Amino acid sequence: RLLPQEDGVLYVDSDAVFFLSVEDLWNYFGQMNDQQLAVVFSDVEDEALTIYNEWEMPHYKRYGINAGVMLMNLTRMRNSGLDALLLSWMDKYHHKVLDFHDQDIINTVFHHHPEKVFHGPCKWNFVHLVCLSNISCRGETPALVHGTNETFSDPYRVPAYRAIGKAIQQYRLGTSLERGFIDVLEENLRSTKSSVCADKIQGFVVHWRRLARQLDIERGWSTTEAATATS
């Protein structure tokens, strides 16, 4: 109700890096049926790694919802009375410690109403648990890497994610993505110890480089300028 004139909104946590166009994510609105209120994404689709295995709070299906990336049809949410439903569940669980705050309540609501959401593919919420898994998101190249749990800033937790965090920190907007971001990311990965996640990210760089080069050409961004800026 804070945005009464808006029909839809994309919510993304600030610790996320897009590797495909945001328009590609927005297009998932077109895949929702008439009853669905939102497009949601899981943390990790792996029984061994999911945080929801022994979770006390109700959660959406087997792997829960990560509230850090959501497409929301605000018109349908307003018409469905979702705000009242959220508040009623908050009141019910007010005495509990909600480790993931809004995410816990969102999971509770859609646990009871799973038909109200469209479950999007894992590549649009590639958290570190997905990267560490041998089965989750297999064969997919991440379109959005999500640095949850301070993985973009913590040098020890998941070093491959820290490599991405450092690269995006150093990138200067409006300069070559290939030289100013991808080259820097690749250099950061070279100094990262080999691991399941680091090896995966290194493999993704080949695809990301092609996308970055294509964008550089389309936008006329100077590769020389970016190389100078990051040297």
CSV table of C-alpha atoms in Angstrom, one decimal:
chain,number,residue,atom,x,y,z
A,1,ARG,CA,0.0,0.0,0.0
A,2,LEU,CA,3.1,2.3,0.1
A,3,LEU,CA,3.0,2.3,-3.8
A,4,PRO,CA,-0.7,2.6,-4.6
A,5,GLN,CA,-0.2,3.7,-8.2
A,6,GLU,CA,2.2,0.9,-9.1
A,7,ASP,CA,1.0,-2.4,-10.5
A,8,GLY,CA,4.2,-4.4,-10.1
A,9,VAL,CA,7.6,-4.2,-8.5
A,10,LEU,CA,10.9,-6.1,-8.5
A,11,TYR,CA,12.5,-6.3,-5.1
A,12,VAL,CA,16.2,-7.2,-5.0
A,13,ASP,CA,18.6,-7.1,-2.0
A,14,SER,CA,21.5,-4.7,-2.3
A,15,ASP,CA,24.0,-7.6,-2.1
A,16,ALA,CA,23.2,-8.9,-5.6
A,17,VAL,CA,25.0,-8.7,-8.9
A,18,PHE,CA,23.1,-9.1,-12.2
A,19,PHE,CA,24.9,-11.0,-15.0
A,20,LEU,CA,21.8,-10.9,-17.3
A,21,SER,CA,19.5,-8.0,-18.1
A,22,VAL,CA,17.1,-7.1,-15.4
A,23,GLU,CA,14.4,-7.0,-18.1
A,24,ASP,CA,14.9,-10.8,-18.5
A,25,LEU,CA,13.9,-11.2,-14.8
A,26,TRP,CA,11.0,-8.8,-15.1
A,27,ASN,CA,9.6,-10.9,-18.0
A,28,TYR,CA,8.7,-13.6,-15.4
A,29,PHE,CA,5.6,-11.5,-14.7
A,30,GLY,CA,4.3,-12.9,-18.0
A,31,GLN,CA,4.6,-16.5,-16.8
A,32,MET,CA,2.4,-16.0,-13.7
A,33,ASN,CA,-1.2,-17.3,-13.9
A,34,ASP,CA,-4.2,-15.3,-12.9
A,35,GLN,CA,-4.1,-16.4,-9.2
A,36,GLN,CA,-0.4,-15.9,-8.5
A,37,LEU,CA,0.8,-12.9,-6.6
A,38,ALA,CA,4.6,-13.2,-6.8
A,39,VAL,CA,7.5,-14.8,-8.4
A,40,VAL,CA,9.8,-16.3,-5.8
A,41,PHE,CA,13.1,-18.2,-5.6
A,42,SER,CA,14.6,-20.7,-3.2
A,43,ASP,CA,17.9,-20.6,-1.3
A,44,VAL,CA,19.2,-24.0,-2.5
A,45,GLU,CA,17.5,-27.1,-3.9
A,46,ASP,CA,19.6,-29.6,-2.0
A,47,GLU,CA,18.4,-31.7,1.0
A,48,ALA,CA,21.9,-31.7,2.4
A,49,LEU,CA,22.4,-27.9,2.4
A,50,THR,CA,18.9,-26.4,2.8
A,51,ILE,CA,18.4,-24.5,6.0
A,52,TYR,CA,14.8,-25.6,6.1
A,53,ASN,CA,15.4,-29.3,7.0
A,54,GLU,CA,14.9,-28.8,10.7
A,55,TRP,CA,13.2,-25.4,10.6
A,56,GLU,CA,10.6,-24.8,13.3
A,57,MET,CA,8.7,-22.2,11.2
A,58,PRO,CA,6.4,-23.3,8.4
A,59,HIS,CA,8.0,-22.8,5.0
A,60,TYR,CA,7.2,-23.0,1.3
A,61,LYS,CA,7.4,-26.5,-0.1
A,62,ARG,CA,10.7,-28.4,0.4
A,63,TYR,CA,13.2,-25.7,0.1
A,64,GLY,CA,11.5,-22.5,1.2
A,65,ILE,CA,11.7,-19.0,-0.2
A,66,ASN,CA,14.6,-16.6,-0.2
A,67,ALA,CA,13.0,-13.1,0.2
A,68,GLY,CA,16.0,-11.3,-1.3
A,69,VAL,CA,14.7,-11.6,-4.9
A,70,MET,CA,10.9,-11.2,-5.6
A,71,LEU,CA,8.7,-10.0,-8.3
A,72,MET,CA,5.4,-8.8,-6.8
A,73,ASN,CA,2.1,-8.1,-8.5
A,74,LEU,CA,1.0,-5.2,-6.2
A,75,THR,CA,-2.5,-5.0,-7.7
A,76,ARG,CA,-3.2,-8.6,-6.9
A,77,MET,CA,-1.6,-8.4,-3.5
A,78,ARG,CA,-3.8,-5.4,-2.5
A,79,ASN,CA,-7.0,-7.1,-3.9
A,80,SER,CA,-6.2,-10.4,-2.1
A,81,GLY,CA,-5.8,-8.8,1.4
A,82,LEU,CA,-2.2,-10.1,1.6
A,83,ASP,CA,-1.2,-7.4,4.1
A,84,ALA,CA,-3.8,-8.4,6.6
A,85,LEU,CA,-2.7,-12.1,6.2
A,86,LEU,CA,0.9,-11.1,6.8
A,87,LEU,CA,0.0,-9.1,9.9
A,88,SER,CA,-2.1,-12.0,11.3
A,89,TRP,CA,0.9,-14.4,11.0
A,90,MET,CA,3.2,-11.8,12.5
A,91,ASP,CA,0.9,-11.5,15.5
A,92,LYS,CA,0.8,-15.3,15.9
A,93,TYR,CA,4.6,-15.7,15.9
A,94,HIS,CA,5.4,-12.5,17.7
A,95,HIS,CA,6.8,-14.5,20.7
A,96,LYS,CA,9.3,-16.4,18.5
A,97,VAL,CA,12.7,-15.3,17.4
A,98,LEU,CA,12.4,-14.8,13.6
A,99,ASP,CA,15.9,-15.5,12.4
A,100,PHE,CA,15.1,-14.3,8.9
A,101,HIS,CA,12.5,-11.7,9.8
A,102,ASP,CA,10.3,-10.9,6.8
A,103,GLN,CA,11.5,-14.1,5.1
A,104,ASP,CA,10.1,-16.2,7.9
A,105,ILE,CA,6.6,-14.6,7.6
A,106,ILE,CA,6.6,-14.8,3.8
A,107,ASN,CA,7.5,-18.5,4.0
A,108,THR,CA,4.7,-19.1,6.5
A,109,VAL,CA,2.1,-17.3,4.3
A,110,PHE,CA,3.0,-19.2,1.2
A,111,HIS,CA,3.4,-22.5,3.0
A,112,HIS,CA,-0.4,-22.2,3.5
A,113,HIS,CA,-1.0,-20.7,0.0
A,114,PRO,CA,1.6,-22.3,-2.3
A,115,GLU,CA,-0.7,-21.8,-5.3
A,116,LYS,CA,-0.3,-18.0,-4.9
A,117,VAL,CA,3.4,-18.0,-6.1
A,118,PHE,CA,5.3,-18.8,-9.3
A,119,HIS,CA,8.6,-20.6,-8.4
A,120,GLY,CA,11.3,-19.2,-10.6
A,121,PRO,CA,14.6,-20.9,-11.7
A,122,CYS,CA,17.6,-21.1,-9.4
A,123,LYS,CA,19.8,-19.1,-11.8
A,124,TRP,CA,18.1,-15.9,-10.6
A,125,ASN,CA,19.1,-16.4,-7.0
A,126,PHE,CA,22.5,-18.0,-7.1
A,127,VAL,CA,23.4,-17.9,-3.4
A,128,HIS,CA,26.6,-19.5,-2.0
A,129,LEU,CA,24.8,-22.6,-0.9
A,130,VAL,CA,23.8,-23.3,-4.5
A,131,CYS,CA,27.4,-22.7,-5.5
A,132,LEU,CA,28.6,-25.2,-2.9
A,133,SER,CA,26.0,-27.9,-3.9
A,134,ASN,CA,26.8,-30.5,-6.5
A,135,ILE,CA,23.2,-31.0,-7.5
A,136,SER,CA,21.4,-27.6,-7.1
A,137,CYS,CA,21.1,-25.6,-10.3
A,138,ARG,CA,23.1,-28.1,-12.3
A,139,GLY,CA,23.7,-27.0,-15.9
A,140,GLU,CA,22.6,-23.4,-15.3
A,141,THR,CA,24.7,-20.3,-15.6
A,142,PRO,CA,23.8,-17.8,-12.9
A,143,ALA,CA,21.9,-14.7,-14.1
A,144,LEU,CA,22.0,-13.1,-10.6
A,145,VAL,CA,24.6,-13.9,-7.9
A,146,HIS,CA,23.3,-13.1,-4.4
A,147,GLY,CA,25.9,-12.5,-1.8
A,148,THR,CA,23.9,-13.5,1.3
A,149,ASN,CA,25.5,-13.9,4.7
A,150,GLU,CA,28.1,-11.3,3.9
A,151,THR,CA,29.8,-13.6,1.4
A,152,PHE,CA,30.7,-10.7,-0.9
A,153,SER,CA,32.6,-8.9,2.0
A,154,ASP,CA,33.9,-11.7,4.2
A,155,PRO,CA,37.3,-12.9,2.8
A,156,TYR,CA,37.1,-16.3,4.5
A,157,ARG,CA,33.5,-17.5,4.3
A,158,VAL,CA,33.3,-18.2,0.5
A,159,PRO,CA,36.4,-16.8,-1.2
A,160,ALA,CA,34.9,-17.1,-4.7
A,161,TYR,CA,32.0,-14.9,-3.7
A,162,ARG,CA,34.5,-12.4,-2.1
A,163,ALA,CA,36.2,-12.3,-5.5
A,164,ILE,CA,32.9,-11.2,-7.1
A,165,GLY,CA,32.4,-8.7,-4.3
A,166,LYS,CA,35.8,-7.1,-4.8
A,167,ALA,CA,35.4,-7.0,-8.6
A,168,ILE,CA,32.1,-5.2,-8.4
A,169,GLN,CA,33.5,-2.8,-5.8
A,170,GLN,CA,36.3,-1.8,-8.1
A,171,TYR,CA,34.2,-1.5,-11.3
A,172,ARG,CA,33.5,2.0,-12.5
A,173,LEU,CA,30.0,2.5,-13.9
A,174,GLY,CA,29.9,3.4,-17.6
A,175,THR,CA,33.2,1.7,-18.5
A,176,SER,CA,33.9,-1.6,-20.2
A,177,LEU,CA,32.3,-4.5,-18.4
A,178,GLU,CA,34.7,-7.0,-19.9
A,179,ARG,CA,37.9,-5.1,-18.9
A,180,GLY,CA,36.7,-3.3,-15.8
A,181,PHE,CA,34.7,-6.2,-14.2
A,182,ILE,CA,35.2,-9.6,-15.8
A,183,ASP,CA,39.0,-9.2,-16.2
A,184,VAL,CA,39.2,-8.1,-12.5
A,185,LEU,CA,37.0,-11.0,-11.4
A,186,GLU,CA,39.1,-13.5,-13.3
A,187,GLU,CA,42.3,-12.0,-11.7
A,188,ASN,CA,40.7,-12.2,-8.2
A,189,LEU,CA,39.7,-15.9,-8.8
A,190,ARG,CA,43.3,-16.8,-9.8
A,191,SER,CA,44.4,-15.9,-6.3
A,192,THR,CA,41.5,-18.0,-4.8
A,193,LYS,CA,42.1,-21.5,-3.6
A,194,SER,CA,40.5,-24.2,-5.8
A,195,SER,CA,37.1,-25.4,-4.4
A,196,VAL,CA,33.8,-26.6,-5.7
A,197,CYS,CA,32.4,-23.0,-5.8
A,198,ALA,CA,35.6,-21.3,-7.1
A,199,ASP,CA,35.8,-23.9,-9.9
A,200,LYS,CA,32.2,-23.3,-10.8
A,201,ILE,CA,32.5,-19.5,-10.9
A,202,GLN,CA,35.7,-19.8,-13.0
A,203,GLY,CA,33.6,-21.8,-15.5
A,204,PHE,CA,30.8,-19.3,-15.5
A,205,VAL,CA,33.3,-16.5,-16.4
A,206,VAL,CA,33.6,-17.7,-20.0
A,207,HIS,CA,29.9,-17.2,-20.5
A,208,TRP,CA,29.8,-13.9,-18.6
A,209,ARG,CA,32.7,-12.6,-20.6
A,210,ARG,CA,30.7,-13.1,-23.9
A,211,LEU,CA,27.7,-11.2,-22.4
A,212,ALA,CA,30.0,-8.4,-21.1
A,213,ARG,CA,31.7,-8.0,-24.5
A,214,GLN,CA,28.4,-7.9,-26.3
A,215,LEU,CA,27.1,-5.1,-23.9
A,216,ASP,CA,30.4,-3.2,-24.4
A,217,ILE,CA,29.9,-3.2,-28.1
A,218,GLU,CA,26.2,-2.3,-27.9
A,219,ARG,CA,26.9,0.6,-25.6
A,220,GLY,CA,30.2,1.8,-27.0
A,221,TRP,CA,32.0,1.5,-23.8
A,222,SER,CA,35.8,2.0,-24.1
A,223,THR,CA,37.8,-1.1,-23.1
A,224,THR,CA,41.0,1.1,-22.8
A,225,GLU,CA,39.4,3.5,-20.4
A,226,ALA,CA,38.3,0.7,-18.0
A,227,ALA,CA,41.7,-0.9,-18.2
A,228,THR,CA,43.3,2.4,-17.1
A,229,ALA,CA,40.7,2.9,-14.4
A,230,THR,CA,41.4,-0.5,-12.8
A,231,SER,CA,45.2,-0.5,-13.2
